[in-house]
PDB file of C-alpha atoms and ligand atoms in Angstrom:
ATOM      1  CA  MET O   1       3.619 -11.501 -14.331  1.00 95.00           C
ATOM      2  CA  ILE O   2       0.513  -9.705 -13.080  1.00 97.00           C
ATOM      3  CA  ILE O   3      -2.053 -12.061 -11.580  1.00 98.00           C
ATOM      4  CA  VAL O   4      -5.696 -11.354 -12.449  1.00 98.00           C
ATOM      5  CA  LYS O   5      -7.913 -12.404  -9.545  1.00 98.00           C
ATOM      6  CA  SER O   6     -11.146 -14.383  -9.860  1.00 98.00           C
ATOM      7  CA  PRO O   7     -14.364 -13.070  -8.285  1.00 98.00           C
ATOM      8  CA  ARG O   8     -13.890 -15.595  -5.461  1.00 98.00           C
ATOM      9  CA  GLU O   9     -10.345 -14.375  -4.824  1.00 98.00           C
ATOM     10  CA  ILE O  10     -11.553 -10.758  -4.820  1.00 98.00           C
ATOM     11  CA  GLU O  11     -14.147 -11.657  -2.174  1.00 98.00           C
ATOM     12  CA  LEU O  12     -11.364 -13.090  -0.004  1.00 98.00           C
ATOM     13  CA  MET O  13      -9.220 -10.002  -0.541  1.00 98.00           C
ATOM     14  CA  LYS O  14     -12.162  -7.850   0.550  1.00 98.00           C
ATOM     15  CA  GLU O  15     -12.342  -9.823   3.803  1.00 98.00           C
ATOM     16  CA  ALA O  16      -8.662  -9.109   4.386  1.00 99.00           C
ATOM     17  CA  GLY O  17      -9.349  -5.472   3.506  1.00 98.00           C
ATOM     18  CA  ARG O  18     -12.101  -5.249   6.110  1.00 98.00           C
ATOM     19  CA  LEU O  19      -9.698  -6.622   8.693  1.00 98.00           C
ATOM     20  CA  VAL O  20      -7.089  -3.972   7.846  1.00 99.00           C
ATOM     21  CA  ALA O  21      -9.796  -1.297   8.191  1.00 98.00           C
ATOM     22  CA  LYS O  22     -10.774  -2.729  11.581  1.00 98.00           C
ATOM     23  CA  VAL O  23      -7.160  -2.324  12.694  1.00 99.00           C
ATOM     24  CA  PHE O  24      -7.327   1.416  11.964  1.00 98.00           C
ATOM     25  CA  GLU O  25     -10.655   1.769  13.742  1.00 98.00           C
ATOM     26  CA  THR O  26      -9.274  -0.025  16.792  1.00 98.00           C
ATOM     27  CA  VAL O  27      -5.915   1.744  16.957  1.00 98.00           C
ATOM     28  CA  GLU O  28      -7.044   5.308  16.225  1.00 98.00           C
ATOM     29  CA  PRO O  29      -8.558   6.053  19.679  1.00 98.00           C
ATOM     30  CA  HIS O  30      -5.210   5.053  21.253  1.00 98.00           C
ATOM     31  CA  ILE O  31      -3.214   7.613  19.292  1.00 98.00           C
ATOM     32  CA  LYS O  32      -2.354  10.134  21.998  1.00 98.00           C
ATOM     33  CA  ALA O  33       0.731  11.810  23.419  1.00 98.00           C
ATOM     34  CA  GLY O  34       2.556   9.374  25.716  1.00 98.00           C
ATOM     35  CA  VAL O  35       1.771   6.154  23.861  1.00 98.00           C
ATOM     36  CA  SER O  36       4.662   4.191  22.332  1.00 99.00           C
ATOM     37  CA  THR O  37       4.797   2.858  18.804  1.00 99.00           C
ATOM     38  CA  TYR O  38       5.287  -0.578  20.402  1.00 99.00           C
ATOM     39  CA  GLU O  39       1.865  -0.294  22.044  1.00 99.00           C
ATOM     40  CA  LEU O  40       0.178   0.760  18.801  1.00 99.00           C
ATOM     41  CA  ASN O  41       1.680  -2.196  16.948  1.00 99.00           C
ATOM     42  CA  LYS O  42       0.580  -4.567  19.708  1.00 99.00           C
ATOM     43  CA  ILE O  43      -3.037  -3.385  19.446  1.00 99.00           C
ATOM     44  CA  ALA O  44      -2.877  -3.791  15.660  1.00 99.00           C
ATOM     45  CA  GLU O  45      -1.398  -7.288  15.782  1.00 99.00           C
ATOM     46  CA  ASP O  46      -3.956  -8.381  18.387  1.00 98.00           C
ATOM     47  CA  VAL O  47      -6.833  -7.378  16.081  1.00 99.00           C
ATOM     48  CA  ILE O  48      -5.354  -9.370  13.201  1.00 99.00           C
ATOM     49  CA  TYR O  49      -4.564 -12.489  15.236  1.00 98.00           C
ATOM     50  CA  ALA O  50      -7.947 -12.416  17.005  1.00 98.00           C
ATOM     51  CA  ALA O  51      -9.622 -12.594  13.579  1.00 98.00           C
ATOM     52  CA  GLY O  52      -7.512 -15.600  12.598  1.00 98.00           C
ATOM     53  CA  GLY O  53      -5.321 -13.531  10.298  1.00 98.00           C
ATOM     54  CA  SER O  54      -1.580 -13.293   9.914  1.00 98.00           C
ATOM     55  CA  CYS O  55       0.931 -10.482   9.538  1.00 98.00           C
ATOM     56  CA  PRO O  56       3.201 -11.156   6.550  1.00 98.00           C
ATOM     57  CA  CYS O  57       5.528  -8.291   7.510  1.00 98.00           C
ATOM     58  CA  LYS O  58       6.610 -10.203  10.606  1.00 98.00           C
ATOM     59  CA  GLY O  59       9.695 -12.151   9.619  1.00 98.00           C
ATOM     60  CA  TYR O  60       9.814 -10.641   6.119  1.00 98.00           C
ATOM     61  CA  TYR O  61      13.591 -10.355   5.641  1.00 98.00           C
ATOM     62  CA  ASP O  62      13.651 -10.580   9.445  1.00 97.00           C
ATOM     63  CA  TYR O  63      11.433  -7.514   9.930  1.00 98.00           C
ATOM     64  CA  PRO O  64      10.541  -7.893  13.628  1.00 98.00           C
ATOM     65  CA  ALA O  65       6.917  -6.666  13.880  1.00 98.00           C
ATOM     66  CA  GLY O  66       3.482  -7.102  12.366  1.00 98.00           C
ATOM     67  CA  THR O  67       3.131  -3.480  11.279  1.00 99.00           C
ATOM     68  CA  CYS O  68       5.289  -0.440  10.541  1.00 99.00           C
ATOM     69  CA  VAL O  69       4.808   2.636  12.743  1.00 99.00           C
ATOM     70  CA  SER O  70       6.601   5.699  11.397  1.00 99.00           C
ATOM     71  CA  VAL O  71       6.746   9.067  13.202  1.00 99.00           C
ATOM     72  CA  ASN O  72       7.394  12.524  11.646  1.00 99.00           C
ATOM     73  CA  ASP O  73      10.596  12.352   9.569  1.00 99.00           C
ATOM     74  CA  THR O  74      10.319   8.557   9.354  1.00 99.00           C
ATOM     75  CA  LEU O  75       8.696   7.925   5.982  1.00 99.00           C
ATOM     76  CA  ILE O  76       8.163   4.150   6.155  1.00 99.00           C
ATOM     77  CA  HIS O  77       9.248   0.933   7.889  1.00 98.00           C
ATOM     78  CA  GLY O  78       9.463   2.411  11.385  1.00 99.00           C
ATOM     79  CA  ILE O  79      10.097  -0.532  13.726  1.00 99.00           C
ATOM     80  CA  PRO O  80       7.682  -0.367  16.676  1.00 98.00           C
ATOM     81  CA  SER O  81       9.600   0.502  19.850  1.00 98.00           C
ATOM     82  CA  LYS O  82       8.876   1.108  23.530  1.00 98.00           C
ATOM     83  CA  LYS O  83      11.372   3.969  23.265  1.00 98.00           C
ATOM     84  CA  ILE O  84       9.476   5.861  20.554  1.00 98.00           C
ATOM     85  CA  ILE O  85       6.799   7.800  22.424  1.00 98.00           C
ATOM     86  CA  LEU O  86       4.291  10.015  20.635  1.00 99.00           C
ATOM     87  CA  ARG O  87       4.251  13.711  21.517  1.00 98.00           C
ATOM     88  CA  GLU O  88       1.661  16.418  20.932  1.00 98.00           C
ATOM     89  CA  GLY O  89       1.878  17.681  17.344  1.00 98.00           C
ATOM     90  CA  ASP O  90       3.508  14.530  15.933  1.00 98.00           C
ATOM     91  CA  ILE O  91       2.210  12.632  12.938  1.00 99.00           C
ATOM     92  CA  VAL O  92       2.382   8.853  12.916  1.00 99.00           C
ATOM     93  CA  SER O  93       1.725   6.454  10.080  1.00 99.00           C
ATOM     94  CA  LEU O  94       0.492   2.941  10.650  1.00 99.00           C
ATOM     95  CA  ASP O  95       1.176   0.592   7.722  1.00 99.00           C
ATOM     96  CA  VAL O  96      -0.848  -2.602   8.056  1.00 99.00           C
ATOM     97  CA  VAL O  97      -0.751  -5.750   5.953  1.00 99.00           C
ATOM     98  CA  ALA O  98      -3.117  -8.533   7.009  1.00 99.00           C
ATOM     99  CA  CYS O  99      -3.610 -11.925   5.382  1.00 98.00           C
ATOM    100  CA  LEU O 100      -6.807 -13.881   5.900  1.00 98.00           C
ATOM    101  CA  HIS O 101      -7.824 -17.166   4.231  1.00 98.00           C
ATOM    102  CA  GLY O 102      -4.700 -16.939   2.077  1.00 98.00           C
ATOM    103  CA  TYR O 103      -5.185 -13.405   0.710  1.00 98.00           C
ATOM    104  CA  CYS O 104      -3.654 -10.112   1.777  1.00 98.00           C
ATOM    105  CA  ALA O 105      -4.655  -6.472   1.957  1.00 99.00           C
ATOM    106  CA  ASP O 106      -2.361  -3.542   2.665  1.00 99.00           C
ATOM    107  CA  ALA O 107      -3.132   0.018   3.754  1.00 99.00           C
ATOM    108  CA  THR O 108      -1.595   2.933   5.620  1.00 99.00           C
ATOM    109  CA  ARG O 109      -3.060   5.857   7.509  1.00 99.00           C
ATOM    110  CA  THR O 110      -1.179   8.808   8.928  1.00 98.00           C
ATOM    111  CA  PHE O 111      -2.739  10.131  12.129  1.00 98.00           C
ATOM    112  CA  GLY O 112      -2.109  13.385  13.973  1.00 98.00           C
ATOM    113  CA  VAL O 113      -1.347  13.483  17.695  1.00 98.00           C
ATOM    114  CA  GLY O 114      -3.362  16.307  19.288  1.00 98.00           C
ATOM    115  CA  ILE O 115      -3.316  19.716  17.637  1.00 98.00           C
ATOM    116  CA  LEU O 116      -1.331  19.990  14.405  1.00 98.00           C
ATOM    117  CA  LYS O 117       0.160  22.998  12.660  1.00 98.00           C
ATOM    118  CA  ASP O 118      -1.688  24.017   9.491  1.00 98.00           C
ATOM    119  CA  SER O 119       1.370  23.132   7.396  1.00 98.00           C
ATOM    120  CA  VAL O 120       1.278  19.593   8.791  1.00 98.00           C
ATOM    121  CA  LYS O 121      -2.443  19.243   8.105  1.00 98.00           C
ATOM    122  CA  GLN O 122      -1.764  20.380   4.548  1.00 98.00           C
ATOM    123  CA  LEU O 123       0.939  17.728   4.065  1.00 99.00           C
ATOM    124  CA  MET O 124      -1.474  15.048   5.271  1.00 98.00           C
ATOM    125  CA  GLN O 125      -4.280  16.276   3.039  1.00 98.00           C
ATOM    126  CA  VAL O 126      -2.099  16.444  -0.067  1.00 98.00           C
ATOM    127  CA  THR O 127      -0.785  12.917   0.584  1.00 99.00           C
ATOM    128  CA  LYS O 128      -4.307  11.514   0.826  1.00 98.00           C
ATOM    129  CA  ASP O 129      -5.544  13.543  -2.141  1.00 98.00           C
ATOM    130  CA  ALA O 130      -2.573  12.286  -4.181  1.00 98.00           C
ATOM    131  CA  PHE O 131      -3.854   8.745  -3.677  1.00 98.00           C
ATOM    132  CA  TYR O 132      -7.255   9.786  -5.056  1.00 98.00           C
ATOM    133  CA  LYS O 133      -5.635  11.622  -7.965  1.00 98.00           C
ATOM    134  CA  GLY O 134      -3.748   8.408  -8.710  1.00 98.00           C
ATOM    135  CA  ILE O 135      -6.751   6.123  -8.645  1.00 98.00           C
ATOM    136  CA  GLU O 136      -8.698   8.349 -11.021  1.00 98.00           C
ATOM    137  CA  LYS O 137      -6.369   6.722 -13.567  1.00 98.00           C
ATOM    138  CA  ALA O 138      -6.742   3.191 -12.205  1.00 98.00           C
ATOM    139  CA  LYS O 139      -9.029   1.606 -14.776  1.00 98.00           C
ATOM    140  CA  PRO O 140      -8.842  -0.974 -17.566  1.00 98.00           C
ATOM    141  CA  ASP O 141      -6.709  -0.024 -20.571  1.00 98.00           C
ATOM    142  CA  ASN O 142      -4.783   2.648 -18.668  1.00 98.00           C
ATOM    143  CA  HIS O 143      -1.158   2.038 -17.711  1.00 98.00           C
ATOM    144  CA  VAL O 144       0.556   1.968 -14.326  1.00 98.00           C
ATOM    145  CA  GLY O 145       2.487   5.071 -15.429  1.00 98.00           C
ATOM    146  CA  ASP O 146      -0.784   7.009 -15.636  1.00 99.00           C
ATOM    147  CA  ILE O 147      -1.350   6.420 -11.909  1.00 99.00           C
ATOM    148  CA  SER O 148       2.287   7.180 -11.079  1.00 99.00           C
ATOM    149  CA  ASN O 149       2.323  10.397 -13.065  1.00 99.00           C
ATOM    150  CA  ALA O 150      -0.936  11.664 -11.566  1.00 99.00           C
ATOM    151  CA  ILE O 151       0.461  11.196  -8.052  1.00 99.00           C
ATOM    152  CA  GLN O 152       3.775  12.862  -8.879  1.00 99.00           C
ATOM    153  CA  GLU O 153       2.219  15.842 -10.657  1.00 98.00           C
ATOM    154  CA  TYR O 154      -0.221  16.517  -7.835  1.00 99.00           C
ATOM    155  CA  VAL O 155       2.385  16.251  -5.084  1.00 99.00           C
ATOM    156  CA  GLU O 156       5.024  18.339  -6.840  1.00 98.00           C
ATOM    157  CA  ALA O 157       2.449  21.024  -7.721  1.00 98.00           C
ATOM    158  CA  HIS O 158       2.058  21.470  -3.950  1.00 98.00           C
ATOM    159  CA  GLY O 159       5.800  21.869  -3.461  1.00 98.00           C
ATOM    160  CA  TYR O 160       6.406  18.451  -1.903  1.00 99.00           C
ATOM    161  CA  SER O 161       8.465  15.496  -3.151  1.00 98.00           C
ATOM    162  CA  VAL O 162       7.706  11.844  -3.860  1.00 98.00           C
ATOM    163  CA  ALA O 163      10.083   9.136  -2.676  1.00 98.00           C
ATOM    164  CA  ARG O 164      11.904   7.316  -5.465  1.00 98.00           C
ATOM    165  CA  ASP O 165      13.279   4.194  -3.820  1.00 97.00           C
ATOM    166  CA  PHE O 166       9.977   2.709  -2.628  1.00 98.00           C
ATOM    167  CA  THR O 167       6.834   1.936  -4.588  1.00 98.00           C
ATOM    168  CA  GLY O 168       3.330   0.582  -4.410  1.00 98.00           C
ATOM    169  CA  HIS O 169       2.790  -2.919  -5.719  1.00 98.00           C
ATOM    170  CA  GLY O 170       0.477  -5.654  -6.838  1.00 98.00           C
ATOM    171  CA  ILE O 171      -0.985  -7.735  -4.009  1.00 98.00           C
ATOM    172  CA  GLY O 172      -2.879 -10.991  -3.572  1.00 98.00           C
ATOM    173  CA  LYS O 173      -1.714 -14.287  -2.092  1.00 98.00           C
ATOM    174  CA  SER O 174       1.555 -12.461  -1.461  1.00 98.00           C
ATOM    175  CA  MET O 175       1.802  -8.959  -0.056  1.00 98.00           C
ATOM    176  CA  HIS O 176       4.095  -7.988  -2.918  1.00 98.00           C
ATOM    177  CA  GLU O 177       3.237  -9.040  -6.454  1.00 98.00           C
ATOM    178  CA  ASP O 178       3.839  -7.501  -9.860  1.00 98.00           C
ATOM    179  CA  PRO O 179       3.561  -4.782 -10.956  1.00 98.00           C
ATOM    180  CA  SER O 180       5.435  -2.212  -8.938  1.00 98.00           C
ATOM    181  CA  VAL O 181       3.548   1.088  -8.795  1.00 98.00           C
ATOM    182  CA  PRO O 182       5.961   4.001  -8.404  1.00 98.00           C
ATOM    183  CA  ASN O 183       4.782   7.409  -7.198  1.00 98.00           C
ATOM    184  CA  TYR O 184       6.489   9.036 -10.164  1.00 98.00           C
ATOM    185  CA  GLY O 185       6.425   8.234 -13.854  1.00 98.00           C
ATOM    186  CA  ILE O 186       5.339   8.929 -17.374  1.00 98.00           C
ATOM    187  CA  PRO O 187       1.764   8.567 -18.666  1.00 98.00           C
ATOM    188  CA  GLY O 188       1.176   5.691 -21.050  1.00 98.00           C
ATOM    189  CA  THR O 189       4.156   3.670 -19.804  1.00 98.00           C
ATOM    190  CA  GLY O 190       4.334   0.557 -17.647  1.00 97.00           C
ATOM    191  CA  ALA O 191       1.966  -2.360 -17.328  1.00 97.00           C
ATOM    192  CA  LEU O 192      -1.493  -2.266 -18.870  1.00 98.00           C
ATOM    193  CA  LEU O 193      -4.303  -2.433 -16.308  1.00 98.00           C
ATOM    194  CA  LYS O 194      -7.047  -5.047 -16.531  1.00 98.00           C
ATOM    195  CA  ALA O 195     -10.154  -5.812 -14.483  1.00 98.00           C
ATOM    196  CA  GLY O 196      -9.320  -8.207 -11.646  1.00 98.00           C
ATOM    197  CA  MET O 197      -5.869  -6.819 -10.888  1.00 98.00           C
ATOM    198  CA  ALA O 198      -5.237  -5.809  -7.276  1.00 99.00           C
ATOM    199  CA  LEU O 199      -2.891  -2.962  -6.438  1.00 99.00           C
ATOM    200  CA  ALA O 200      -1.594  -1.295  -3.293  1.00 99.00           C
ATOM    201  CA  ILE O 201      -1.304   2.381  -4.225  1.00 98.00           C
ATOM    202  CA  GLU O 202       0.746   4.273  -1.681  1.00 98.00           C
ATOM    203  CA  PRO O 203       1.951   7.849  -2.013  1.00 99.00           C
ATOM    204  CA  MET O 204       5.069   8.299   0.166  1.00 98.00           C
ATOM    205  CA  ILE O 205       5.556  12.042   0.407  1.00 98.00           C
ATOM    206  CA  LEU O 206       8.307  14.273   1.734  1.00 98.00           C
ATOM    207  CA  GLU O 207       7.668  17.833   2.849  1.00 98.00           C
ATOM    208  CA  GLY O 208      11.155  18.780   1.667  1.00 98.00           C
ATOM    209  CA  LYS O 209      13.597  17.098  -0.672  1.00 98.00           C
ATOM    210  CA  LYS O 210      13.029  13.650  -2.153  1.00 98.00           C
ATOM    211  CA  GLU O 211      16.136  11.999  -0.709  1.00 98.00           C
ATOM    212  CA  THR O 212      15.806   9.374   2.003  1.00 98.00           C
ATOM    213  CA  ARG O 213      18.228   7.409   4.169  1.00 98.00           C
ATOM    214  CA  VAL O 214      17.962   4.059   5.915  1.00 98.00           C
ATOM    215  CA  LEU O 215      19.017   3.848   9.564  1.00 98.00           C
ATOM    216  CA  GLY O 216      21.521   1.308  10.869  1.00 98.00           C
ATOM    217  CA  ASP O 217      18.655  -1.008  11.891  1.00 98.00           C
ATOM    218  CA  GLY O 218      18.373  -1.773   8.174  1.00 98.00           C
ATOM    219  CA  TRP O 219      14.695  -0.732   8.012  1.00 98.00           C
ATOM    220  CA  THR O 220      13.773   2.726   9.260  1.00 98.00           C
ATOM    221  CA  VAL O 221      13.542   5.079   6.262  1.00 99.00           C
ATOM    222  CA  LYS O 222      13.826   8.780   7.082  1.00 98.00           C
ATOM    223  CA  SER O 223      13.910  11.981   5.089  1.00 98.00           C
ATOM    224  CA  ARG O 224      17.526  12.956   4.555  1.00 98.00           C
ATOM    225  CA  ASP O 225      16.786  16.629   5.285  1.00 98.00           C
ATOM    226  CA  GLY O 226      14.976  15.820   8.538  1.00 98.00           C
ATOM    227  CA  LYS O 227      11.714  17.357   7.337  1.00 98.00           C
ATOM    228  CA  LEU O 228       8.314  15.739   7.788  1.00 99.00           C
ATOM    229  CA  THR O 229       7.060  12.842   5.700  1.00 99.00           C
ATOM    230  CA  CYS O 230       3.636  11.331   5.131  1.00 99.00           C
ATOM    231  CA  HIS O 231       2.197   8.050   3.787  1.00 99.00           C
ATOM    232  CA  TYR O 232      -1.297   7.041   2.706  1.00 99.00           C
ATOM    233  CA  GLU O 233      -2.205   3.716   1.129  1.00 99.00           C
ATOM    234  CA  ASN O 234      -5.124   1.545   0.125  1.00 99.00           C
ATOM    235  CA  THR O 235      -5.554  -1.733  -1.681  1.00 99.00           C
ATOM    236  CA  ILE O 236      -7.753  -1.379  -4.758  1.00 98.00           C
ATOM    237  CA  ILE O 237      -9.247  -3.796  -7.265  1.00 98.00           C
ATOM    238  CA  ILE O 238      -9.428  -2.770 -10.926  1.00 98.00           C
ATOM    239  CA  THR O 239     -13.043  -3.259 -12.054  1.00 98.00           C
ATOM    240  CA  GLU O 240     -14.685  -3.079 -15.484  1.00 98.00           C
ATOM    241  CA  SER O 241     -15.747   0.508 -14.798  1.00 97.00           C
ATOM    242  CA  GLY O 242     -12.743   1.752 -12.797  1.00 98.00           C
ATOM    243  CA  ASN O 243     -11.695   0.542  -9.382  1.00 98.00           C
ATOM    244  CA  GLU O 244     -12.908  -0.304  -5.916  1.00 98.00           C
ATOM    245  CA  ILE O 245     -11.043   0.503  -2.695  1.00 98.00           C
ATOM    246  CA  ILE O 246     -11.184  -2.470  -0.319  1.00 98.00           C
ATOM    247  CA  THR O 247      -9.431  -1.094   2.784  1.00 98.00           C
ATOM    248  CA  LEU O 248     -11.666   1.824   3.807  1.00 98.00           C
ATOM    249  CA  THR O 249     -13.095   1.980   7.321  1.00 98.00           C
ATOM    250  CA  GLU O 250     -16.862   2.262   7.755  1.00 96.00           C
ATOM    251  CA  GLY O 251     -16.329   5.891   8.792  1.00 96.00           C
ATOM    252  CA  GLU O 252     -14.324   6.618   5.663  1.00 97.00           C
ATOM    253  CA  LYS O 253     -16.959   5.010   3.451  1.00 95.00           C
ATOM    254  CA  ASN O 254     -19.522   7.429   4.859  1.00 90.00           C
ATOM    255  CA  ILE O 255     -17.476  10.528   4.135  1.00 82.00           C
ATOM    256  CA  ASN O 256     -17.186  11.774   0.623  1.00 61.00           C
ATOM    257  CA  VAL O 257     -13.415  12.346   0.449  1.00 58.00           C
TER     258      VAL O 257
HETATM  259  N1  MF3 Q 301       3.120  -2.205   3.655  1.00 96.08           N
HETATM  260  C1  MF3 Q 301       4.500  -2.434   3.322  1.00 96.08           C
HETATM  261  C2  MF3 Q 301       4.639  -2.396   1.821  1.00 96.08           C
HETATM  262  O1  MF3 Q 301       3.800  -1.905   1.166  1.00 96.08           O
HETATM  263  C3  MF3 Q 301       4.866  -3.709   3.883  1.00 96.08           C
HETATM  264  C4  MF3 Q 301       6.313  -3.945   3.959  1.00 96.08           C
HETATM  265  S1  MF3 Q 301       6.715  -3.821   5.560  1.00 96.08           S
HETATM  266  C5  MF3 Q 301       8.004  -4.823   5.787  1.00 96.08           C
HETATM  267  O2  MF3 Q 301       5.588  -2.817   1.248  1.00 96.08           O
HETATM  268  F1  MF3 Q 301       8.496  -4.412   6.851  1.00 96.08           F
HETATM  269  F2  MF3 Q 301       7.597  -6.025   5.868  1.00 96.08           F
HETATM  270  F3  MF3 Q 301       8.853  -4.705   4.763  1.00 96.08           F
HETATM  271 CO1   CO Q 302       2.197  -1.533   0.484  1.00 96.08          CO
END
């Protein structure tokens, strides 16, 4: 069942969204060669706890950290570790869910470490643009499959793959609610969208083949072919006229994507 949020609930979700954005603003200057993914997670958690928020990922099926920090061929669910140290040319995604006053917001940014190859920049740009292609379809009376298809078509037209085993999702009091929002699908299928629904739309993109594997830690998801991966995510609210993104940083709001 898809929960339609009241205006009051949407206000609370926006507060959670601002907190997630603040995490990105705080962590980004620390993304440099030599820093560990443990340190990045610690900075992120500290921002959330200092604001009185909570991290629903921590303890979710025993997941051990507040955020996921995924480097290069790790697509999602990288467990922060003192042993994973960023190097020049890496890309690192930070997936942040924060709950505040009972409501959650969820977003992911992939950052570059130092100077990146053009092919890596292109992967990052296509992943972000795929999100925007998807949300062009996120409006009342469209279907979830319209979003999914737009993401898939855009990504595959650039020669990349979309992950199959992991999806975006509804969000609200819980970080995962109905519906699931795959990054692949058929237009006109899936749940009907209505104003007041909240969705986490999250293209998870592989530079090479679509297959993934999960490491023995039970969490870390990597590309099977060892090629690069990228992830970009925002929480959006379906509005009468389309949608509103609630997890953008102030800097991002000032740039016309
Ligand atoms: N942001 C992730 C998601 O969209 C949160 C899950 S992380 C987990 O599903 F580690 F808690 F699973
Ligand atoms: Co999510």
